[in-house]
Coordinates of C-alpha atoms in Angstrom, one line a residue:
M1 CA -47.5 -6.1 -27.1
K2 CA -49.2 -2.7 -27.3
K3 CA -49.3 -2.5 -23.6
I4 CA -45.6 -3.3 -23.2
G5 CA -44.7 -0.9 -26.0
C6 CA -46.3 2.0 -24.2
I7 CA -43.5 1.8 -21.6
V8 CA -40.8 2.6 -24.2
G9 CA -42.4 5.9 -25.4
L10 CA -43.7 7.0 -22.0
L11 CA -41.4 9.5 -20.3
M12 CA -42.0 11.5 -17.2
A13 CA -44.3 14.5 -17.7
S14 CA -45.8 13.8 -14.4
F15 CA -42.4 13.7 -12.6
G16 CA -43.8 15.9 -9.9
A17 CA -46.1 13.1 -8.8
F18 CA -43.1 11.1 -7.9
S19 CA -42.3 13.5 -5.0
Q20 CA -45.8 13.8 -3.8
T21 CA -45.6 11.4 -0.8
E22 CA -47.4 13.3 1.9
I23 CA -49.0 10.9 4.3
V24 CA -52.7 11.5 4.6
L25 CA -54.6 10.2 7.6
N26 CA -56.6 7.0 6.7
E27 CA -55.5 7.2 3.1
P28 CA -55.4 3.7 1.5
A29 CA -51.9 3.9 0.0
V30 CA -48.5 2.1 0.0
I31 CA -45.2 4.0 0.1
Y32 CA -42.0 2.3 -1.1
Y33 CA -38.5 3.6 -1.8
M34 CA -36.2 3.4 -4.8
P35 CA -32.9 1.5 -4.2
A36 CA -29.5 2.9 -3.6
N37 CA -26.2 1.1 -4.1
D38 CA -22.9 1.0 -2.3
L39 CA -19.7 -0.4 -3.6
V40 CA -18.4 -3.3 -1.6
F41 CA -14.7 -4.3 -2.0
T42 CA -13.5 -7.6 -0.4
I43 CA -9.8 -7.4 0.3
E44 CA -8.1 -10.8 0.4
Y45 CA -4.7 -11.0 2.2
D46 CA -2.5 -13.4 4.0
E47 CA -1.3 -13.1 7.6
I48 CA 2.1 -14.8 7.7
I49 CA 3.3 -15.8 11.2
E50 CA 6.9 -16.9 11.4
Q51 CA 8.5 -18.3 14.5
K52 CA 12.3 -18.8 14.9
G53 CA 13.4 -22.3 15.9
I54 CA 15.7 -22.9 18.9
F55 CA 18.4 -24.3 16.6
A56 CA 18.0 -21.7 13.8
K57 CA 21.6 -20.6 13.9
Y58 CA 22.8 -24.2 13.2
A59 CA 20.4 -24.9 10.2
K60 CA 22.9 -23.8 7.6
E61 CA 25.8 -25.6 9.1
F62 CA 24.1 -28.9 10.1
L63 CA 21.3 -29.2 7.5
Y64 CA 22.6 -27.0 4.7
V65 CA 19.4 -25.0 4.5
D66 CA 18.2 -21.5 5.2
A67 CA 16.0 -21.0 8.3
I68 CA 13.7 -18.4 9.7
Q69 CA 16.0 -16.1 11.8
E70 CA 13.4 -13.8 13.3
T71 CA 10.0 -14.3 15.0
K72 CA 7.6 -11.9 13.4
T73 CA 4.2 -11.5 11.7
H74 CA 3.7 -9.8 8.4
Y75 CA 1.0 -9.5 5.7
N76 CA 0.7 -9.9 2.0
L77 CA -2.1 -8.5 -0.2
V78 CA -3.6 -11.3 -2.4
G79 CA -6.5 -9.7 -4.3
I80 CA -9.5 -7.3 -4.3
Q81 CA -13.0 -8.3 -5.4
Q82 CA -15.9 -5.9 -6.1
D83 CA -19.6 -6.3 -5.3
I84 CA -22.7 -4.3 -4.8
A85 CA -24.8 -3.7 -1.7
T86 CA -28.3 -2.4 -1.9
R87 CA -30.3 -0.3 0.6
L88 CA -33.4 1.9 0.6
D89 CA -33.0 5.4 -0.8
Y90 CA -35.1 7.4 1.7
N91 CA -34.7 10.5 -0.5
R92 CA -36.7 8.9 -3.3
P93 CA -40.1 7.6 -2.0
V94 CA -43.0 6.5 -4.2
K95 CA -46.6 6.6 -3.0
V96 CA -49.2 4.3 -4.7
V97 CA -52.8 5.1 -3.8
A98 CA -55.4 2.3 -3.9
Q99 CA -57.5 2.3 -7.0
N100 CA -59.5 -0.3 -9.0
E101 CA -57.0 -0.2 -11.9
L102 CA -54.0 -0.9 -9.6
P103 CA -54.8 -3.2 -6.7
L104 CA -52.3 -2.8 -3.9
Q105 CA -52.4 -6.4 -2.7
Y106 CA -50.3 -7.5 -5.8
L107 CA -47.3 -5.4 -4.8
N108 CA -44.3 -7.7 -3.8
F109 CA -41.3 -6.5 -1.7
T110 CA -38.1 -8.1 -0.5
E111 CA -37.4 -8.5 3.2
D112 CA -35.5 -5.2 3.0
G113 CA -38.5 -3.3 1.6
L114 CA -37.4 -3.1 -2.0
L115 CA -40.0 -3.4 -4.8
S116 CA -39.5 -6.8 -6.4
G117 CA -42.6 -7.4 -8.4
Y118 CA -46.2 -6.8 -9.2
N119 CA -48.6 -9.8 -9.4
T120 CA -45.8 -12.3 -9.0
D121 CA -45.0 -15.2 -6.8
K122 CA -42.8 -14.0 -3.9
S123 CA -40.9 -17.3 -3.8
F124 CA -39.3 -16.5 -7.1
M125 CA -38.2 -13.0 -6.1
P126 CA -34.4 -12.6 -5.5
V127 CA -33.2 -11.2 -2.2
S128 CA -31.0 -8.1 -2.6
P129 CA -27.6 -8.0 -0.9
T130 CA -27.3 -5.7 2.1
A131 CA -24.3 -4.1 3.8
K132 CA -24.1 -4.8 7.5
M133 CA -20.7 -3.5 8.5
N134 CA -18.9 -1.5 11.2
T135 CA -18.9 2.2 10.4
W136 CA -15.6 4.0 10.2
A137 CA -16.7 7.1 8.3
A138 CA -19.8 8.4 6.6
D139 CA -18.9 7.0 3.2
C140 CA -16.4 4.2 4.0
R141 CA -17.0 1.2 6.3
I142 CA -14.9 -1.8 7.0
S143 CA -15.7 -5.2 8.6
D144 CA -13.1 -7.6 9.8
G145 CA -12.9 -11.4 9.4
N146 CA -12.2 -14.1 11.9
F147 CA -9.2 -14.0 14.2
P148 CA -6.5 -16.8 14.0
T149 CA -6.0 -19.4 16.7
P150 CA -3.0 -18.6 19.1
E151 CA 0.3 -19.8 17.6
E152 CA 2.0 -22.7 19.4
S153 CA 5.0 -21.6 21.4
W154 CA 8.3 -23.5 21.4
S155 CA 8.1 -23.6 25.2
N156 CA 5.3 -26.1 24.8
V157 CA 7.1 -28.4 22.4
V158 CA 9.0 -31.5 23.7
L159 CA 11.8 -32.5 21.4
P160 CA 12.2 -36.2 20.6
L161 CA 15.8 -36.4 22.0
F162 CA 16.8 -39.6 23.8
S163 CA 20.4 -39.0 24.9
E164 CA 21.4 -40.0 28.4
N165 CA 23.0 -36.6 28.9
F166 CA 20.1 -34.7 27.6
Y167 CA 19.7 -32.4 30.7
S168 CA 23.4 -31.5 31.0
M169 CA 23.9 -30.6 27.3
G170 CA 24.5 -27.1 26.1
L171 CA 22.7 -25.7 23.1
D172 CA 25.5 -26.6 20.7
N173 CA 25.4 -30.3 21.8
L174 CA 21.6 -30.3 21.8
A175 CA 21.7 -29.2 18.2
L176 CA 24.2 -32.0 17.3
E177 CA 22.0 -34.5 19.1
A178 CA 18.9 -33.2 17.3
R179 CA 20.6 -33.6 14.0
K180 CA 21.7 -37.2 14.9
Q181 CA 18.2 -38.1 16.0
L182 CA 16.7 -36.6 12.8
L183 CA 19.0 -38.7 10.6
Q184 CA 18.2 -41.8 12.6
I185 CA 14.5 -41.3 12.3
R186 CA 14.8 -40.9 8.5
E187 CA 16.9 -44.1 8.4
M188 CA 14.3 -46.0 10.4
K189 CA 11.5 -44.7 8.3
L190 CA 13.2 -45.9 5.1
N191 CA 13.8 -49.3 6.7
V192 CA 10.1 -49.7 7.6
L193 CA 9.1 -48.7 4.0
C194 CA 11.6 -51.3 2.6
G195 CA 10.7 -54.0 5.1
E196 CA 14.3 -54.1 6.4
V197 CA 13.4 -54.2 10.1
E198 CA 13.8 -57.1 12.6
H199 CA 10.3 -56.7 14.0
S200 CA 8.2 -55.3 11.3
P201 CA 4.6 -54.1 11.9
S202 CA 2.0 -56.9 11.7
D203 CA -0.3 -55.3 9.2
G204 CA -0.8 -52.3 6.9
R205 CA -2.6 -50.2 9.6
S206 CA 0.2 -50.8 12.1
T207 CA 2.8 -49.8 9.5
E208 CA 0.9 -46.6 8.8
L209 CA 0.8 -45.7 12.5
V210 CA 4.5 -46.3 12.9
L211 CA 5.3 -44.1 9.9
Q212 CA 3.0 -41.3 11.1
E213 CA 4.9 -41.3 14.4
F214 CA 8.2 -41.1 12.6
E215 CA 6.9 -38.2 10.5
R216 CA 5.6 -36.3 13.6
Q217 CA 9.0 -36.6 15.4
E218 CA 10.8 -35.6 12.2
R219 CA 8.6 -32.5 11.8
I220 CA 9.3 -31.4 15.3
L221 CA 13.1 -31.7 14.9
L222 CA 13.0 -30.0 11.5
E223 CA 11.0 -27.1 12.9
A224 CA 13.5 -26.7 15.7
F225 CA 16.1 -25.9 13.0
L226 CA 14.0 -24.3 10.2
G227 CA 11.3 -22.6 12.4
K228 CA 7.5 -22.5 11.9
R229 CA 5.5 -20.6 9.3
K230 CA 1.7 -20.3 9.5
V231 CA -0.3 -18.6 6.8
I232 CA -3.8 -17.4 7.6
R233 CA -6.1 -16.3 4.7
R234 CA -8.0 -13.2 5.8
F235 CA -10.7 -11.0 4.3
K236 CA -11.9 -7.5 5.0
Q237 CA -14.8 -5.8 3.3
V238 CA -14.7 -2.1 2.6
T239 CA -18.0 -0.4 1.7
Y240 CA -17.8 2.8 -0.2
T241 CA -20.9 5.1 -0.8
P242 CA -20.4 6.8 -4.2
S243 CA -21.6 10.4 -4.3
E244 CA -19.3 12.2 -6.8
P245 CA -16.5 11.4 -9.2
Q246 CA -13.1 10.6 -7.6
K247 CA -9.7 10.3 -9.2
N248 CA -7.8 8.8 -6.2
A249 CA -10.1 8.2 -3.3
V250 CA -8.4 6.2 -0.5
I251 CA -10.8 3.5 0.6
A252 CA -8.3 1.8 2.9
K253 CA -4.6 1.4 3.7
F254 CA -2.4 -1.7 3.6
S255 CA 0.6 -2.3 5.7
E256 CA 2.9 -5.3 5.6
N257 CA 3.2 -5.0 9.4
A258 CA -0.5 -4.6 10.2
G259 CA -2.6 -5.7 7.3
V260 CA -5.7 -3.7 6.2
L261 CA -6.2 -0.4 8.0
E262 CA -8.5 2.6 8.0
A263 CA -7.9 5.2 5.3
D264 CA -6.5 7.7 7.8
K265 CA -4.0 5.2 9.3
K266 CA -0.3 4.9 8.3
G267 CA 0.2 2.6 5.4
E268 CA 0.1 2.4 1.6
P269 CA -3.1 3.5 0.0
I270 CA -5.7 1.4 -1.8
N271 CA -7.0 3.9 -4.3
L272 CA -10.4 4.1 -6.0
A273 CA -11.0 6.0 -9.2
I274 CA -14.7 6.4 -10.1
S275 CA -16.5 8.3 -12.9
I276 CA -20.2 8.6 -12.6
T277 CA -22.8 8.9 -15.4
K278 CA -26.2 10.1 -14.2
Q279 CA -29.2 9.0 -16.2
Q280 CA -30.7 11.9 -18.1
I281 CA -34.2 12.6 -19.3
N282 CA -35.5 14.9 -22.0
K283 CA -38.5 16.6 -20.5
D284 CA -39.4 18.1 -23.9
L285 CA -40.4 14.5 -24.9
A286 CA -42.7 13.9 -22.0
Y287 CA -45.9 12.2 -22.9
S288 CA -44.8 11.8 -26.5
Y289 CA -45.6 8.6 -28.2
G290 CA -44.2 8.4 -31.7
D291 CA -44.4 11.8 -33.5
K292 CA -47.7 12.9 -32.1
K293 CA -49.0 13.4 -28.6
D294 CA -51.3 10.6 -27.6
P295 CA -53.7 11.3 -24.7
R296 CA -54.4 7.6 -24.4
V297 CA -50.9 7.1 -23.0
Q298 CA -51.3 7.9 -19.3
P299 CA -48.8 7.2 -16.5
S300 CA -49.7 4.8 -13.7
Q301 CA -48.7 5.3 -10.0
L302 CA -46.1 2.5 -10.2
F303 CA -42.6 3.7 -10.9
Y304 CA -39.5 1.9 -11.9
N305 CA -35.9 3.1 -11.8
L306 CA -33.6 3.5 -14.8
P307 CA -30.2 3.5 -13.1
G308 CA -27.1 5.4 -13.9
H309 CA -23.7 3.8 -14.0
A310 CA -20.1 4.2 -12.8
D311 CA -16.7 3.2 -14.2
I312 CA -14.5 2.1 -11.3
K313 CA -10.8 1.1 -10.9
V314 CA -9.1 0.0 -7.8
T315 CA -5.3 0.0 -7.6
Y316 CA -2.6 -0.7 -5.1
R317 CA 1.1 -0.1 -5.7
D318 CA 0.4 0.7 -9.4
K319 CA -1.2 -2.7 -9.8
Q320 CA -4.9 -2.7 -11.0
F321 CA -7.1 -5.1 -9.1
V322 CA -10.6 -4.0 -10.2
K323 CA -11.7 -2.5 -13.5
T324 CA -15.4 -2.6 -14.2
T325 CA -18.6 -0.7 -15.0
V326 CA -21.5 -1.1 -12.5
P327 CA -25.1 0.2 -12.4
L328 CA -25.9 2.6 -9.6
A329 CA -29.5 3.1 -8.7
Q330 CA -29.2 6.4 -7.0
F331 CA -28.0 8.1 -10.1
G332 CA -31.0 7.0 -12.1
V333 CA -34.4 8.5 -12.9
A334 CA -37.8 7.3 -11.9
L335 CA -40.3 6.5 -14.7
P336 CA -43.9 5.5 -14.5
L337 CA -45.3 2.4 -16.1
A338 CA -48.2 2.9 -18.5
Q339 CA -51.6 2.9 -16.9
S340 CA -52.9 0.9 -19.9
L341 CA -50.8 -2.1 -18.6
F342 CA -53.2 -2.6 -15.7
A343 CA -56.4 -3.9 -17.4
P344 CA -59.1 -4.8 -14.8
N345 CA -59.4 -8.4 -15.9
A346 CA -55.8 -9.1 -17.0
L347 CA -53.2 -7.7 -14.6
P348 CA -49.7 -8.0 -15.9
H349 CA -46.9 -9.9 -14.1
I350 CA -44.1 -7.4 -13.7
F351 CA -40.6 -8.4 -12.4
F352 CA -38.3 -5.7 -10.9
N353 CA -34.6 -5.9 -10.2
P354 CA -34.4 -5.0 -6.4
Q355 CA -30.8 -4.0 -6.8
T356 CA -31.3 -1.3 -9.5
G357 CA -35.1 -0.8 -9.4
N358 CA -35.3 -1.4 -13.2
V359 CA -37.9 -3.6 -14.9
K360 CA -36.6 -7.2 -15.5
G361 CA -39.6 -8.4 -17.4
I362 CA -43.3 -8.0 -18.1
I363 CA -45.6 -10.9 -18.8
P364 CA -49.2 -10.1 -19.9

């Protein structure tokens, strides 16, 4: 417990050592970087494709229902979720020189090169999230989701009409024939369900197939009057790199006619308000342990990161979609672990959070 307690009182008198990362030829050392965090916002929205039916103008008169009267595509914002992406902060390197008290072979890193532990099993180390997205600007990146399949055109649909004069009918008569056929299909479907047919299907499976065919024909005729509507759920990720407080930073635009757009495009803004709290350190307390300076408390070469944090809000049309507080590694301070932790015959097991660089736990 004494070893672990040293960390609490040990602040950074040797902060200058943190920046001493000059590479020396043949020097046995390991250099790693503190993490930095980006804010990732997943914008969820619907693409709504509406196609007018060929009998749309007769829907109210013949079926007493409202129909789609215009073929168009429009978009509806559903929600916004917030996450964190982690990358290396190349402005904050740490060099660890080989020494007997701190064997370098026990350092563990994620695949992205972030410190994840010391003297720990790599298989238990979490993998930090990374942002791999198309760049639009230096501090704002957006990646798109999948594209929808092509919408079926009415020109490819064969209406189930069986009149002898089908090819000579005008649109008015075709609509009347379609309404008549629709009512007949519904009547026949009801007769099959009630068993009131002269030649009923032989078994349950045959009955199911007959009903499925009736429903297919009914759907085609109904769509000829009512039109078609296809809703595609889409997602776009916006990555924002925080650098300073913002009251109304536009991270993207949204348009009912085009969906999610770049921040400099025409549309209604999706706004981000962010206040940043940087981690502070009192240098006057460096090396202090309790009320008296203790020469036995010496810093090691292994640094962890005490992150800052940010309060963020994301709004669109006066509606708040995100309100949270998140840790941000780049606004933190680097602190050394106590040298006394690394006993020659009893090295500690130290777990780091790759996303923030902070210590998750120390097991003697």
